[in-house]
Short mmCIF file of C-alpha atoms and ligand atoms in Angstrom, two decimals:
data_model
loop_
_atom_site.label_atom_id
_atom_site.label_comp_id
_atom_site.label_asym_id
_atom_site.label_seq_id
_atom_site.Cartn_x
_atom_site.Cartn_y
_atom_site.Cartn_z
CA UNK Y 1 99.63 162.17 96.25
CA UNK Y 2 99.54 158.71 97.90
CA UNK Y 3 98.27 155.72 95.96
CA UNK Y 4 95.08 154.57 97.64
CA UNK Y 5 94.00 150.96 97.47
CA UNK Y 6 90.24 151.47 97.82
CA UNK Y 7 89.50 155.17 98.17
CA UNK Y 8 87.99 157.55 95.64
CA UNK Y 9 89.56 160.98 95.90
CA UNK Y 10 87.19 163.88 95.12
CA UNK Y 11 87.85 165.16 91.62
CA UNK Y 12 88.10 168.78 92.79
CA UNK Y 13 89.57 170.57 95.80
CA UNK Y 14 92.98 171.31 97.30
CA UNK Y 15 95.18 170.11 100.13
CA UNK Y 16 95.42 171.91 103.50
CA UNK Y 17 99.08 172.50 104.38
CA UNK Y 18 100.70 173.49 107.69
CA UNK Y 19 103.16 176.22 108.62
CA UNK Y 20 104.54 176.58 112.15
CA UNK Y 21 101.78 174.33 113.45
CA UNK Y 22 98.98 176.36 111.85
CA UNK Y 23 96.83 175.27 108.89
CA UNK Y 24 96.90 177.10 105.59
CA UNK Y 25 93.43 176.49 104.22
CA UNK Y 26 92.47 176.97 100.57
CA UNK Y 27 88.93 178.05 99.61
CA UNK Y 28 88.14 174.51 98.47
CA UNK Y 29 89.84 172.13 100.92
CA UNK Y 30 89.56 168.37 100.63
CA UNK Y 31 88.55 167.05 104.05
CA UNK Y 32 88.58 163.30 104.81
CA UNK Y 33 85.68 162.16 106.99
CA UNK Y 34 85.13 158.94 108.91
CA UNK Y 35 81.38 158.35 109.14
CA UNK Y 36 81.73 156.40 112.37
CA UNK Y 37 80.18 153.20 113.68
CA UNK Y 38 76.78 152.72 115.32
CA UNK Y 39 74.94 156.04 115.33
CA UNK Y 40 77.55 157.51 112.95
CA UNK Y 41 75.27 156.29 110.18
CA UNK Y 42 72.60 158.76 111.38
CA UNK Y 43 74.80 161.56 112.62
CA UNK Y 44 77.11 162.05 109.65
CA UNK Y 45 74.52 162.86 106.92
CA UNK Y 46 72.79 165.36 109.25
CA UNK Y 47 76.16 166.96 110.06
CA UNK Y 48 77.33 167.23 106.47
CA UNK Y 49 74.04 168.90 105.44
CA UNK Y 50 74.41 171.52 108.17
CA UNK Y 51 78.05 172.32 107.36
CA UNK Y 52 77.49 172.55 103.60
CA UNK Y 53 74.39 174.72 104.01
CA UNK Y 54 76.18 177.13 106.38
CA UNK Y 55 79.22 177.48 104.10
CA UNK Y 56 77.00 178.05 101.06
CA UNK Y 57 74.87 180.63 102.89
CA UNK Y 58 77.99 182.57 103.93
CA UNK Y 59 80.24 182.25 100.89
CA UNK Y 60 78.09 181.07 97.98
CA UNK Y 61 80.34 179.27 95.49
CA UNK Y 62 83.47 181.04 96.71
CA UNK Y 63 84.24 178.43 99.37
CA UNK Y 64 83.34 174.77 99.63
CA UNK Y 65 84.55 171.66 101.45
CA UNK Y 66 85.18 168.66 99.18
CA UNK Y 67 84.37 165.68 101.38
CA UNK Y 68 86.58 162.60 101.05
CA UNK Y 69 85.12 159.42 102.52
CA UNK Y 70 87.70 157.30 104.36
CA UNK Y 71 87.11 154.28 106.57
CA UNK Y 72 87.82 153.25 110.15
CA UNK Y 73 86.14 150.93 112.62
CA UNK Y 74 83.51 148.37 111.64
CA UNK Y 75 82.95 149.96 108.24
CA UNK Y 76 86.67 149.58 107.47
CA UNK Y 77 86.53 145.86 108.34
CA UNK Y 78 83.64 145.43 105.89
CA UNK Y 79 85.69 147.01 103.10
CA UNK Y 80 89.27 146.01 103.92
CA UNK Y 81 88.78 142.72 105.77
CA UNK Y 82 88.48 141.40 109.31
CA UNK Y 83 90.45 143.26 112.00
CA UNK Y 84 91.49 145.95 109.52
CA UNK Y 85 90.01 148.66 111.74
CA UNK Y 86 92.41 151.37 110.67
CA UNK Y 87 93.54 150.74 107.08
CA UNK Y 88 96.74 152.20 105.66
CA UNK Y 89 94.58 154.12 103.13
CA UNK Y 90 92.93 156.08 105.95
CA UNK Y 91 96.21 156.90 107.66
CA UNK Y 92 97.77 158.06 104.37
CA UNK Y 93 94.68 160.14 103.52
CA UNK Y 94 94.71 162.02 106.85
CA UNK Y 95 98.49 162.44 106.67
CA UNK Y 96 98.22 163.92 103.19
CA UNK Y 97 95.12 166.10 103.61
CA UNK Y 98 95.94 167.21 107.17
CA UNK Y 99 92.50 167.86 108.67
CA UNK Y 100 89.80 165.23 109.18
CA UNK Y 101 86.51 164.86 111.02
CA UNK Y 102 85.08 161.68 112.46
CA UNK Y 103 82.00 160.19 114.07
CA UNK Y 104 82.22 157.78 117.00
CA UNK Y 105 84.14 154.52 116.61
CA UNK Y 106 83.70 151.20 118.33
CA UNK Y 107 86.66 150.23 120.45
CA UNK Y 108 87.67 146.90 118.85
CA UNK Y 109 87.75 143.77 120.95
CA UNK Y 110 90.77 141.95 119.53
CA UNK Y 111 92.90 142.82 116.53
CA UNK Y 112 95.67 144.34 118.64
CA UNK Y 113 94.44 147.95 118.79
CA UNK Y 114 93.62 149.27 122.26
CA UNK Y 115 91.43 152.13 120.99
CA UNK Y 116 91.14 153.57 117.50
CA UNK Y 117 90.84 157.07 118.95
CA UNK Y 118 94.04 156.66 120.93
CA UNK Y 119 95.76 155.11 117.89
CA UNK Y 120 94.82 158.10 115.70
CA UNK Y 121 96.11 160.55 118.32
CA UNK Y 122 99.40 158.70 118.55
CA UNK Y 123 99.94 158.17 114.80
CA UNK Y 124 99.45 161.88 114.03
CA UNK Y 125 100.98 163.19 117.27
CA UNK Y 126 97.76 165.09 118.03
CA UNK Y 127 99.07 166.30 121.36
CA UNK Y 128 96.27 168.67 122.43
CA UNK Y 129 92.71 167.51 122.95
CA UNK Y 130 90.47 170.56 122.93
CA UNK Y 131 86.96 170.40 124.40
CA UNK Y 132 84.88 173.58 124.70
CA UNK Y 133 82.02 173.45 127.21
CA UNK Y 134 79.51 176.18 126.66
CA UNK Y 135 75.83 176.46 127.43
CA UNK Y 136 73.13 176.79 124.76
CA UNK Y 137 70.07 178.55 126.14
CA UNK Y 138 67.19 176.18 126.75
CA UNK Y 139 69.33 173.04 127.11
CA UNK Y 140 68.18 171.07 130.16
CA UNK Y 141 70.95 171.05 132.74
CA UNK Y 142 71.29 169.77 136.31
CA UNK Y 143 72.72 173.16 137.29
CA UNK Y 144 70.99 176.38 138.32
CA UNK Y 145 73.13 178.71 136.19
CA UNK Y 146 74.77 176.61 133.49
CA UNK Y 147 75.11 179.72 131.30
CA UNK Y 148 77.90 180.92 133.62
CA UNK Y 149 80.18 178.15 132.35
CA UNK Y 150 82.06 178.94 129.16
CA UNK Y 151 85.37 177.14 129.27
CA UNK Y 152 87.69 175.22 126.97
CA UNK Y 153 89.48 172.21 128.40
CA UNK Y 154 92.92 171.73 126.82
CA UNK Y 155 93.90 168.17 127.69
CA UNK Y 156 97.41 166.92 126.95
CA UNK Y 157 96.93 163.87 124.78
CA UNK Y 158 100.18 161.93 124.53
CA UNK Y 159 101.80 161.54 127.97
CA UNK Y 160 100.89 160.87 131.58
CA UNK Y 161 99.55 157.58 132.88
CA UNK Y 162 97.68 157.23 129.54
CA UNK Y 163 100.85 156.09 127.77
CA UNK Y 164 99.80 152.68 129.00
CA UNK Y 165 103.24 151.74 130.35
CA UNK Y 166 102.08 149.45 133.09
CA UNK Y 167 102.55 145.97 134.52
CA UNK Y 168 100.03 143.69 136.11
CA UNK Y 169 100.53 142.64 139.73
CA UNK Y 170 102.56 139.44 140.02
CA UNK Y 171 103.71 139.65 136.40
CA UNK Y 172 107.35 138.57 136.31
CA UNK Y 173 108.58 141.96 135.05
CA UNK Y 174 106.47 143.73 137.64
CA UNK Y 175 108.04 141.71 140.45
CA UNK Y 176 111.53 142.44 139.05
CA UNK Y 177 110.73 146.14 138.84
CA UNK Y 178 109.39 146.28 142.40
CA UNK Y 179 112.45 144.47 143.74
CA UNK Y 180 114.76 146.81 141.80
CA UNK Y 181 112.98 149.89 143.12
CA UNK Y 182 112.74 148.60 146.69
CA UNK Y 183 116.30 147.27 146.91
CA UNK Y 184 118.34 149.66 144.78
CA UNK Y 185 116.58 152.85 143.81
CA UNK Y 186 114.61 153.86 146.89
CA UNK Y 187 117.36 153.18 149.46
CA UNK Y 188 119.71 155.37 147.41
CA UNK Y 189 117.22 158.25 147.19
CA UNK Y 190 117.41 160.06 150.56
CA UNK Y 191 114.18 161.98 149.92
CA UNK Y 192 112.22 158.74 149.67
CA UNK Y 193 113.49 157.69 153.11
CA UNK Y 194 112.51 154.14 153.98
CA UNK Y 195 109.43 153.82 151.84
CA UNK Y 196 108.82 150.65 149.85
CA UNK Y 197 106.35 149.43 147.27
CA UNK Y 198 103.86 146.76 148.34
CA UNK Y 199 104.91 143.37 146.97
CA UNK Y 200 101.81 142.46 144.99
CA UNK Y 201 101.18 145.87 143.49
CA UNK Y 202 100.51 146.55 139.84
CA UNK Y 203 102.67 149.36 138.49
CA UNK Y 204 101.91 152.19 136.04
CA UNK Y 205 104.40 154.84 134.91
CA UNK Y 206 103.41 158.49 134.69
CA UNK Y 207 105.83 160.31 132.39
CA UNK Y 208 105.40 164.09 132.04
CA UNK Y 209 108.03 165.92 130.00
CA UNK Y 210 108.93 169.56 129.68
CA UNK Y 211 108.72 169.32 125.88
CA UNK Y 212 105.29 167.64 125.98
CA UNK Y 213 103.91 170.03 128.59
CA UNK Y 214 105.18 173.20 126.97
CA UNK Y 215 104.10 172.45 123.42
CA UNK Y 216 100.61 171.77 124.77
CA UNK Y 217 100.45 174.85 127.02
CA UNK Y 218 101.81 176.92 124.10
CA UNK Y 219 98.73 175.94 122.07
CA UNK Y 220 96.46 176.89 124.98
CA UNK Y 221 98.11 180.32 125.34
CA UNK Y 222 97.99 180.94 121.58
CA UNK Y 223 94.27 180.14 121.71
CA UNK Y 224 93.70 182.45 124.70
CA UNK Y 225 95.38 185.33 122.84
CA UNK Y 226 92.59 185.15 120.24
CA UNK Y 227 89.75 185.32 122.79
CA UNK Y 228 87.95 188.49 123.86
CA UNK Y 229 89.27 190.60 126.74
CA UNK Y 230 88.29 189.03 130.04
CA UNK Y 231 88.43 185.53 128.52
CA UNK Y 232 92.19 185.73 127.90
CA UNK Y 233 92.98 183.45 130.78
CA UNK Y 234 94.81 180.12 130.99
CA UNK Y 235 94.62 178.13 134.21
CA UNK Y 236 97.23 175.39 134.66
CA UNK Y 237 95.41 172.53 136.38
CA UNK Y 238 97.57 170.10 138.33
CA UNK Y 239 97.96 168.00 141.42
CA UNK Y 240 101.45 169.31 142.07
CA UNK Y 241 100.97 169.37 145.83
CA UNK Y 242 101.15 165.56 145.73
CA UNK Y 243 102.96 164.67 142.45
CA UNK Y 244 105.65 167.32 142.50
CA UNK Y 245 107.86 166.16 139.64
CA UNK Y 246 105.11 165.38 137.16
CA UNK Y 247 102.04 167.50 137.89
CA UNK Y 248 104.02 170.14 139.80
CA UNK Y 249 106.54 170.40 136.98
CA UNK Y 250 103.68 170.80 134.48
CA UNK Y 251 102.69 173.94 136.39
CA UNK Y 252 106.28 175.23 136.68
CA UNK Y 253 107.03 174.64 132.98
CA UNK Y 254 103.77 176.40 132.12
CA UNK Y 255 104.76 179.52 134.04
CA UNK Y 256 108.27 179.35 132.60
CA UNK Y 257 106.83 179.25 129.08
CA UNK Y 258 104.42 182.13 129.76
CA UNK Y 259 107.19 184.34 131.05
CA UNK Y 260 109.98 183.36 128.64
CA UNK Y 261 108.12 182.93 125.39
CA UNK Y 262 105.03 185.11 125.77
CA UNK Y 263 106.40 187.98 127.85
CA UNK Y 264 104.56 190.68 125.91
CA UNK Y 265 101.29 188.73 125.82
CA UNK Y 266 101.07 187.20 129.29
CA UNK Y 267 101.07 187.97 132.96
CA UNK Y 268 101.12 185.48 135.80
CA UNK Y 269 98.62 185.73 138.62
CA UNK Y 270 101.40 186.54 141.06
CA UNK Y 271 102.80 189.29 138.87
CA UNK Y 272 99.31 190.76 138.57
CA UNK Y 273 98.97 190.78 142.39
CA UNK Y 274 102.29 192.52 142.69
CA UNK Y 275 101.46 195.16 140.10
CA UNK Y 276 98.00 195.73 141.52
CA UNK Y 277 99.25 196.14 145.06
CA UNK Y 278 102.11 198.37 144.03
CA UNK Y 279 99.76 200.45 141.91
CA UNK Y 280 97.41 200.83 144.83
CA UNK Y 281 100.22 201.69 147.21
CA UNK Y 282 102.85 203.57 145.21
CA UNK Y 283 104.31 205.26 148.25
CA UNK Y 284 105.00 202.31 150.48
CA UNK Y 285 108.27 200.42 150.64
CA UNK Y 286 109.03 197.18 148.83
CA UNK Y 287 109.05 195.37 152.17
CA UNK Y 288 105.58 196.60 153.07
CA UNK Y 289 104.34 195.66 149.61
CA UNK Y 290 105.78 192.20 150.21
CA UNK Y 291 103.72 191.99 153.42
CA UNK Y 292 100.62 192.71 151.35
CA UNK Y 293 101.19 190.07 148.72
CA UNK Y 294 102.73 187.34 150.89
CA UNK Y 295 100.60 186.19 153.81
CA UNK Y 296 102.78 185.40 156.86
CA UNK Y 297 105.68 187.44 155.46
CA UNK Y 298 107.06 188.33 158.91
CA UNK Y 299 107.26 184.69 159.93
CA UNK Y 300 109.45 183.73 156.94
CA UNK Y 301 113.22 183.36 157.14
CA UNK Y 302 115.14 186.51 156.26
CA UNK Y 303 116.51 184.79 153.11
CA UNK Y 304 112.98 184.00 151.92
CA UNK Y 305 111.85 187.56 152.71
CA UNK Y 306 114.77 188.92 150.74
CA UNK Y 307 113.84 186.69 147.75
CA UNK Y 308 110.28 188.00 147.76
CA UNK Y 309 111.46 191.63 147.90
CA UNK Y 310 113.82 190.92 144.99
CA UNK Y 311 110.92 189.36 143.07
CA UNK Y 312 108.83 192.51 143.62
CA UNK Y 313 111.68 194.78 142.49
CA UNK Y 314 112.25 192.63 139.42
CA UNK Y 315 108.55 192.63 138.43
CA UNK Y 316 108.37 196.42 138.76
CA UNK Y 317 111.61 196.91 136.85
CA UNK Y 318 110.87 194.44 134.04
CA UNK Y 319 107.14 194.80 133.42
CA UNK Y 320 105.99 197.74 135.54
CA UNK Y 321 105.78 200.05 132.50
CA UNK Y 322 104.48 197.55 129.98
CA UNK Y 323 102.02 195.62 132.17
CA UNK Y 324 101.28 198.01 135.10
CA UNK Y 325 98.40 200.47 135.51
CA UNK Y 326 95.96 197.71 134.62
CA UNK Y 327 97.49 197.26 131.15
CA UNK Y 328 97.88 193.57 132.00
CA UNK Y 329 94.10 193.16 131.99
CA UNK Y 330 94.16 193.08 128.19
CA UNK Y 331 96.79 190.30 128.22
CA UNK Y 332 96.57 186.57 128.90
CA UNK Y 333 96.42 185.89 132.62
CA UNK Y 334 98.18 182.64 133.53
CA UNK Y 335 97.38 181.13 136.90
CA UNK Y 336 97.16 177.64 138.36
CA UNK Y 337 94.72 175.63 140.41
CA UNK Y 338 94.93 172.28 142.16
CA UNK Y 339 92.86 169.72 140.23
CA UNK Y 340 90.39 168.89 143.01
CA UNK Y 341 89.72 172.56 143.65
CA UNK Y 342 89.00 173.27 139.96
CA UNK Y 343 86.30 170.58 139.98
CA UNK Y 344 84.38 172.54 142.59
CA UNK Y 345 85.27 175.93 141.14
CA UNK Y 346 83.76 175.20 137.71
CA UNK Y 347 80.54 174.61 139.64
CA UNK Y 348 80.72 177.38 142.23
CA UNK Y 349 82.60 180.15 140.35
CA UNK Y 350 82.47 179.18 136.67
CA UNK Y 351 82.64 182.79 135.42
CA UNK Y 352 86.22 183.06 136.66
CA UNK Y 353 87.62 180.54 134.19
CA UNK Y 354 88.27 180.36 130.47
CA UNK Y 355 90.94 177.91 129.24
CA UNK Y 356 91.93 175.07 131.55
CA UNK Y 357 95.26 173.50 130.49
CA UNK Y 358 95.54 170.03 131.97
CA UNK Y 359 97.49 166.82 131.85
CA UNK Y 360 95.90 163.76 130.25
CA UNK Y 361 94.04 162.11 133.13
CA UNK Y 362 92.83 165.31 134.81
CA UNK Y 363 91.56 166.59 131.47
CA UNK Y 364 89.65 163.39 130.78
CA UNK Y 365 87.66 163.72 134.02
CA UNK Y 366 87.32 167.47 133.89
CA UNK Y 367 85.97 167.70 130.34
CA UNK Y 368 83.18 165.20 131.07
CA UNK Y 369 82.31 166.97 134.33
CA UNK Y 370 82.14 170.32 132.52
CA UNK Y 371 80.08 168.79 129.68
CA UNK Y 372 77.57 167.50 132.24
CA UNK Y 373 77.05 171.04 133.60
CA UNK Y 374 76.09 172.41 130.18
CA UNK Y 375 73.77 169.58 129.18
CA UNK Y 376 75.67 166.36 128.62
CA UNK Y 377 77.73 164.54 126.04
CA UNK Y 378 75.23 164.96 123.18
CA UNK Y 379 76.30 168.62 122.95
CA UNK Y 380 80.03 168.25 123.72
CA UNK Y 381 82.41 168.69 120.78
CA UNK Y 382 86.08 167.85 120.62
CA UNK Y 383 89.24 168.23 118.56
CA UNK Y 384 92.64 166.58 118.63
CA UNK Y 385 95.28 168.96 117.37
CA UNK Y 386 98.96 168.59 116.53
CA UNK Y 387 101.42 170.58 114.44
CA UNK Y 388 100.80 168.78 111.15
CA UNK Y 389 97.29 167.38 111.50
CA UNK Y 390 94.01 167.83 113.33
CA UNK Y 391 91.04 165.50 113.80
CA UNK Y 392 87.68 166.82 114.95
CA UNK Y 393 85.44 164.27 116.64
CA UNK Y 394 82.38 163.36 118.65
CA UNK Y 395 83.17 162.94 122.31
CA UNK Y 396 80.45 160.35 122.88
CA UNK Y 397 80.57 156.74 121.69
CA UNK Y 398 78.63 154.79 119.09
CA UNK Y 399 75.50 154.29 121.26
CA UNK Y 400 74.79 150.99 119.41
CA UNK Y 401 71.25 150.58 120.73
CA UNK Y 402 70.19 153.79 118.94
CA UNK Y 403 72.07 153.07 115.68
CA UNK Y 404 70.13 153.40 112.42
CA UNK Y 405 66.98 154.72 114.15
CA UNK Y 406 67.49 158.34 113.03
CA UNK Y 407 66.90 159.52 116.59
CA UNK Y 408 70.31 160.29 118.11
CA UNK Y 409 71.53 163.85 118.78
CA UNK Y 410 74.06 164.91 116.10
CA UNK Y 411 74.99 168.01 118.17
CA UNK Y 412 78.41 166.78 119.28
CA UNK Y 413 79.69 166.14 115.74
CA UNK Y 414 78.03 169.31 114.38
CA UNK Y 415 79.72 171.39 117.10
CA UNK Y 416 83.01 169.61 116.34
CA UNK Y 417 82.52 170.78 112.76
CA UNK Y 418 82.05 174.31 114.12
CA UNK Y 419 85.44 173.96 115.81
CA UNK Y 420 86.90 172.80 112.49
CA UNK Y 421 85.51 175.84 110.68
CA UNK Y 422 86.98 178.10 113.38
CA UNK Y 423 90.29 176.30 112.98
CA UNK Y 424 90.10 177.12 109.25
CA UNK Y 425 89.42 180.76 110.12
CA UNK Y 426 85.91 180.42 108.59
CA UNK Y 427 84.20 182.24 111.44
CA UNK Y 428 81.02 183.20 109.54
CA UNK Y 429 79.62 179.69 108.94
CA UNK Y 430 80.86 178.63 112.39
CA UNK Y 431 78.84 181.44 114.00
CA UNK Y 432 75.84 180.71 111.80
CA UNK Y 433 75.71 177.07 112.88
CA UNK Y 434 76.12 178.01 116.55
CA UNK Y 435 73.24 180.46 116.19
CA UNK Y 436 71.11 177.85 114.39
CA UNK Y 437 71.68 175.34 117.21
CA UNK Y 438 70.90 177.92 119.91
CA UNK Y 439 67.67 178.98 118.23
CA UNK Y 440 66.55 175.42 117.59
CA UNK Y 441 67.08 174.53 121.26
CA UNK Y 442 65.29 177.68 122.41
CA UNK Y 443 62.34 176.70 120.19
CA UNK Y 444 62.47 173.29 121.91
CA UNK Y 445 63.15 171.62 118.58
CA UNK Y 446 65.51 168.98 119.91
CA UNK Y 447 66.27 165.26 119.78
CA UNK Y 448 64.99 162.75 122.35
CA UNK Y 449 67.88 163.10 124.78
CA UNK Y 450 67.16 166.78 125.42
CA UNK Y 451 63.39 166.52 124.87
CA UNK Y 452 62.97 164.01 127.71
CA UNK Y 453 64.62 166.40 130.16
CA UNK Y 454 62.58 169.45 129.19
CA UNK Y 455 59.76 170.70 131.41
CA UNK Y 456 57.07 170.33 130.19
CA UNK Y 457 58.18 167.47 127.96
CA UNK Y 458 58.25 168.12 124.22
CA UNK Y 459 57.89 165.87 121.20
CA UNK Y 460 61.40 165.00 120.01
CA UNK Y 461 62.71 165.66 116.51
CA UNK Y 462 64.57 162.94 114.66
CA UNK Y 463 68.31 163.28 114.07
CA UNK Y 464 67.82 164.53 110.50
CA UNK Y 465 64.97 166.87 111.52
CA UNK Y 466 67.19 168.46 114.16
CA UNK Y 467 69.78 169.12 111.43
CA UNK Y 468 67.08 170.65 109.21
CA UNK Y 469 65.83 172.79 112.09
CA UNK Y 470 69.35 174.19 112.58
CA UNK Y 471 69.48 175.09 108.88
CA UNK Y 472 66.01 176.70 108.98
CA UNK Y 473 67.29 178.90 111.79
CA UNK Y 474 70.24 180.32 109.82
P1 NAP Z 501 78.15 155.79 124.27
O1 NAP Z 501 78.21 155.23 122.92
O2 NAP Z 501 78.65 157.17 124.45
O3 NAP Z 501 76.63 155.69 124.74
C1 NAP Z 501 76.20 155.74 126.08
C2 NAP Z 501 74.90 156.50 126.18
O4 NAP Z 501 75.17 157.90 126.03
C3 NAP Z 501 73.87 156.18 125.10
O5 NAP Z 501 73.15 155.01 125.35
C4 NAP Z 501 73.02 157.43 125.18
O6 NAP Z 501 72.25 157.44 126.38
C5 NAP Z 501 74.08 158.51 125.38
N1 NAP Z 501 74.55 159.04 124.09
C6 NAP Z 501 75.62 158.66 123.35
N2 NAP Z 501 75.72 159.37 122.21
C7 NAP Z 501 74.69 160.25 122.25
C8 NAP Z 501 74.26 161.26 121.36
N3 NAP Z 501 74.88 161.53 120.20
N4 NAP Z 501 73.14 161.93 121.68
C9 NAP Z 501 72.50 161.68 122.82
N5 NAP Z 501 72.86 160.76 123.71
C10 NAP Z 501 73.95 160.04 123.43
O7 NAP Z 501 78.96 154.89 125.31
P2 NAP Z 501 79.15 153.30 125.36
O8 NAP Z 501 77.81 152.67 125.12
O9 NAP Z 501 79.87 153.06 126.61
O10 NAP Z 501 80.13 152.96 124.16
C11 NAP Z 501 79.74 152.36 122.93
C12 NAP Z 501 80.98 152.23 122.04
O11 NAP Z 501 81.51 153.51 121.73
C13 NAP Z 501 82.12 151.43 122.67
O12 NAP Z 501 82.70 150.61 121.68
C14 NAP Z 501 83.09 152.51 123.09
O13 NAP Z 501 84.41 152.03 123.14
C15 NAP Z 501 82.92 153.51 121.98
N6 NAP Z 501 83.32 154.90 122.33
C16 NAP Z 501 83.84 155.64 121.32
C17 NAP Z 501 84.17 156.99 121.54
C18 NAP Z 501 84.70 157.81 120.39
O14 NAP Z 501 84.70 157.35 119.26
N7 NAP Z 501 85.16 159.02 120.62
C19 NAP Z 501 83.97 157.55 122.80
C20 NAP Z 501 83.40 156.75 123.82
C21 NAP Z 501 83.08 155.43 123.56
P3 NAP Z 501 70.70 157.02 126.44
O15 NAP Z 501 70.58 155.67 125.83
O16 NAP Z 501 70.39 157.07 127.89
O17 NAP Z 501 69.93 158.05 125.69
#
């Protein structure tokens, strides 16, 4: 047990441990919580009431969370001193107890930390950011059929352009780097031909590794395996048509992982086409089957045609028995979509998608766009998950102008707590809270943000009343 400078550890409860990246949760886990800045002061008490009530209703005294208050953000500075936004105590507590939940935090101006949220993700190597976007009946939405969207965005959290390795235009190092690339690297790379970087450009580096991509996609596939039939589907989202060796490789490494590591659990979209076409046409030759699955087959070179025929033979030989005759429909389907196309598809054909595995930047945009479809950030939960720790969090910020007024929507943090309970394997209270939220919204018992969008307008509940309404609906 670490020695804490200013924290009071609960006098009962046990530590959550991890095995092979999964939590082993006792019946009485100690869970550190960061109340959060701004509206955190309103949101956290409402959230804790809802979680405790749901656990008690489902398990009585058999299970209980022992909450452990730790500090970050403005509150931490009050306790630990100016600019001490993320005290060592807090880091040690999360490291030791493994799973934490947090309200929103102010991004500090000064003090050397770019963002507390980013810092927490980096310190604990929380490499997957998970954001479910699902519609609760009655929530006002700008869309005609928001209930058709039920997806989980899996956003890689540690790599990509978000690593912040960048140089400002005209910075001395930036000029050196541009000269080096223009004079030595590009001329010696035949594929880059005679391109050159503009002289006064700023530069950012976009690293995407096989290790980083695969450990993230592995989590997404593991998650998909636990979903109901029809939702076992992981779509690799990328812009590989333009950024071949970063975004394109993300897609390729994803397929490689699906086939090599999850052979009995997964099928790729292409394999499913092959099996479906073969199944529908058992009598026709491999070459004719190839014509069916490969548009423009006859115009391809003979070597390419031969490769496709070999691919078909190999799919039939290797997985025809195990995955054919529609058996694959019970497995995880892995396909891929270009990032810009998925933005329109979650609006035009949302039913077709389940888990979207993305790189860092694409996932950032996509999760907010998906949240908007189902009713906005007030109802959008999130989790940052690694192999030895997980932090569940609000996806919105501190909304300072609403702080302390007991009016803000606590839905995002409450739904993040639902994700935490699911992560524990405590499905019963998780389902109870989800049901309580749904019913409360259907009864139009909502906070101001949703109330103002309802037709006809309804009188809003306060933050704490919304929490109570959820509990009354258990
Ligand atoms: P914000 O705090 O998310 O607030 C922007 C607006 O979003 C609010 O004025 C409010 O809109 C709406 N909103 C936010 N939380 C809501 C909730 N729980 N229920 C209903 N509506 C909600 O964004 P910001 O003002 O740009 O950022 C403020 C601070 O938060 C900054 O320091 C920023 O860095 C930080 N931040 C932290 C996180 C995080 O901790 N994960 C995320 C984003 C930003 P209306 O006023 O129109 O109702």
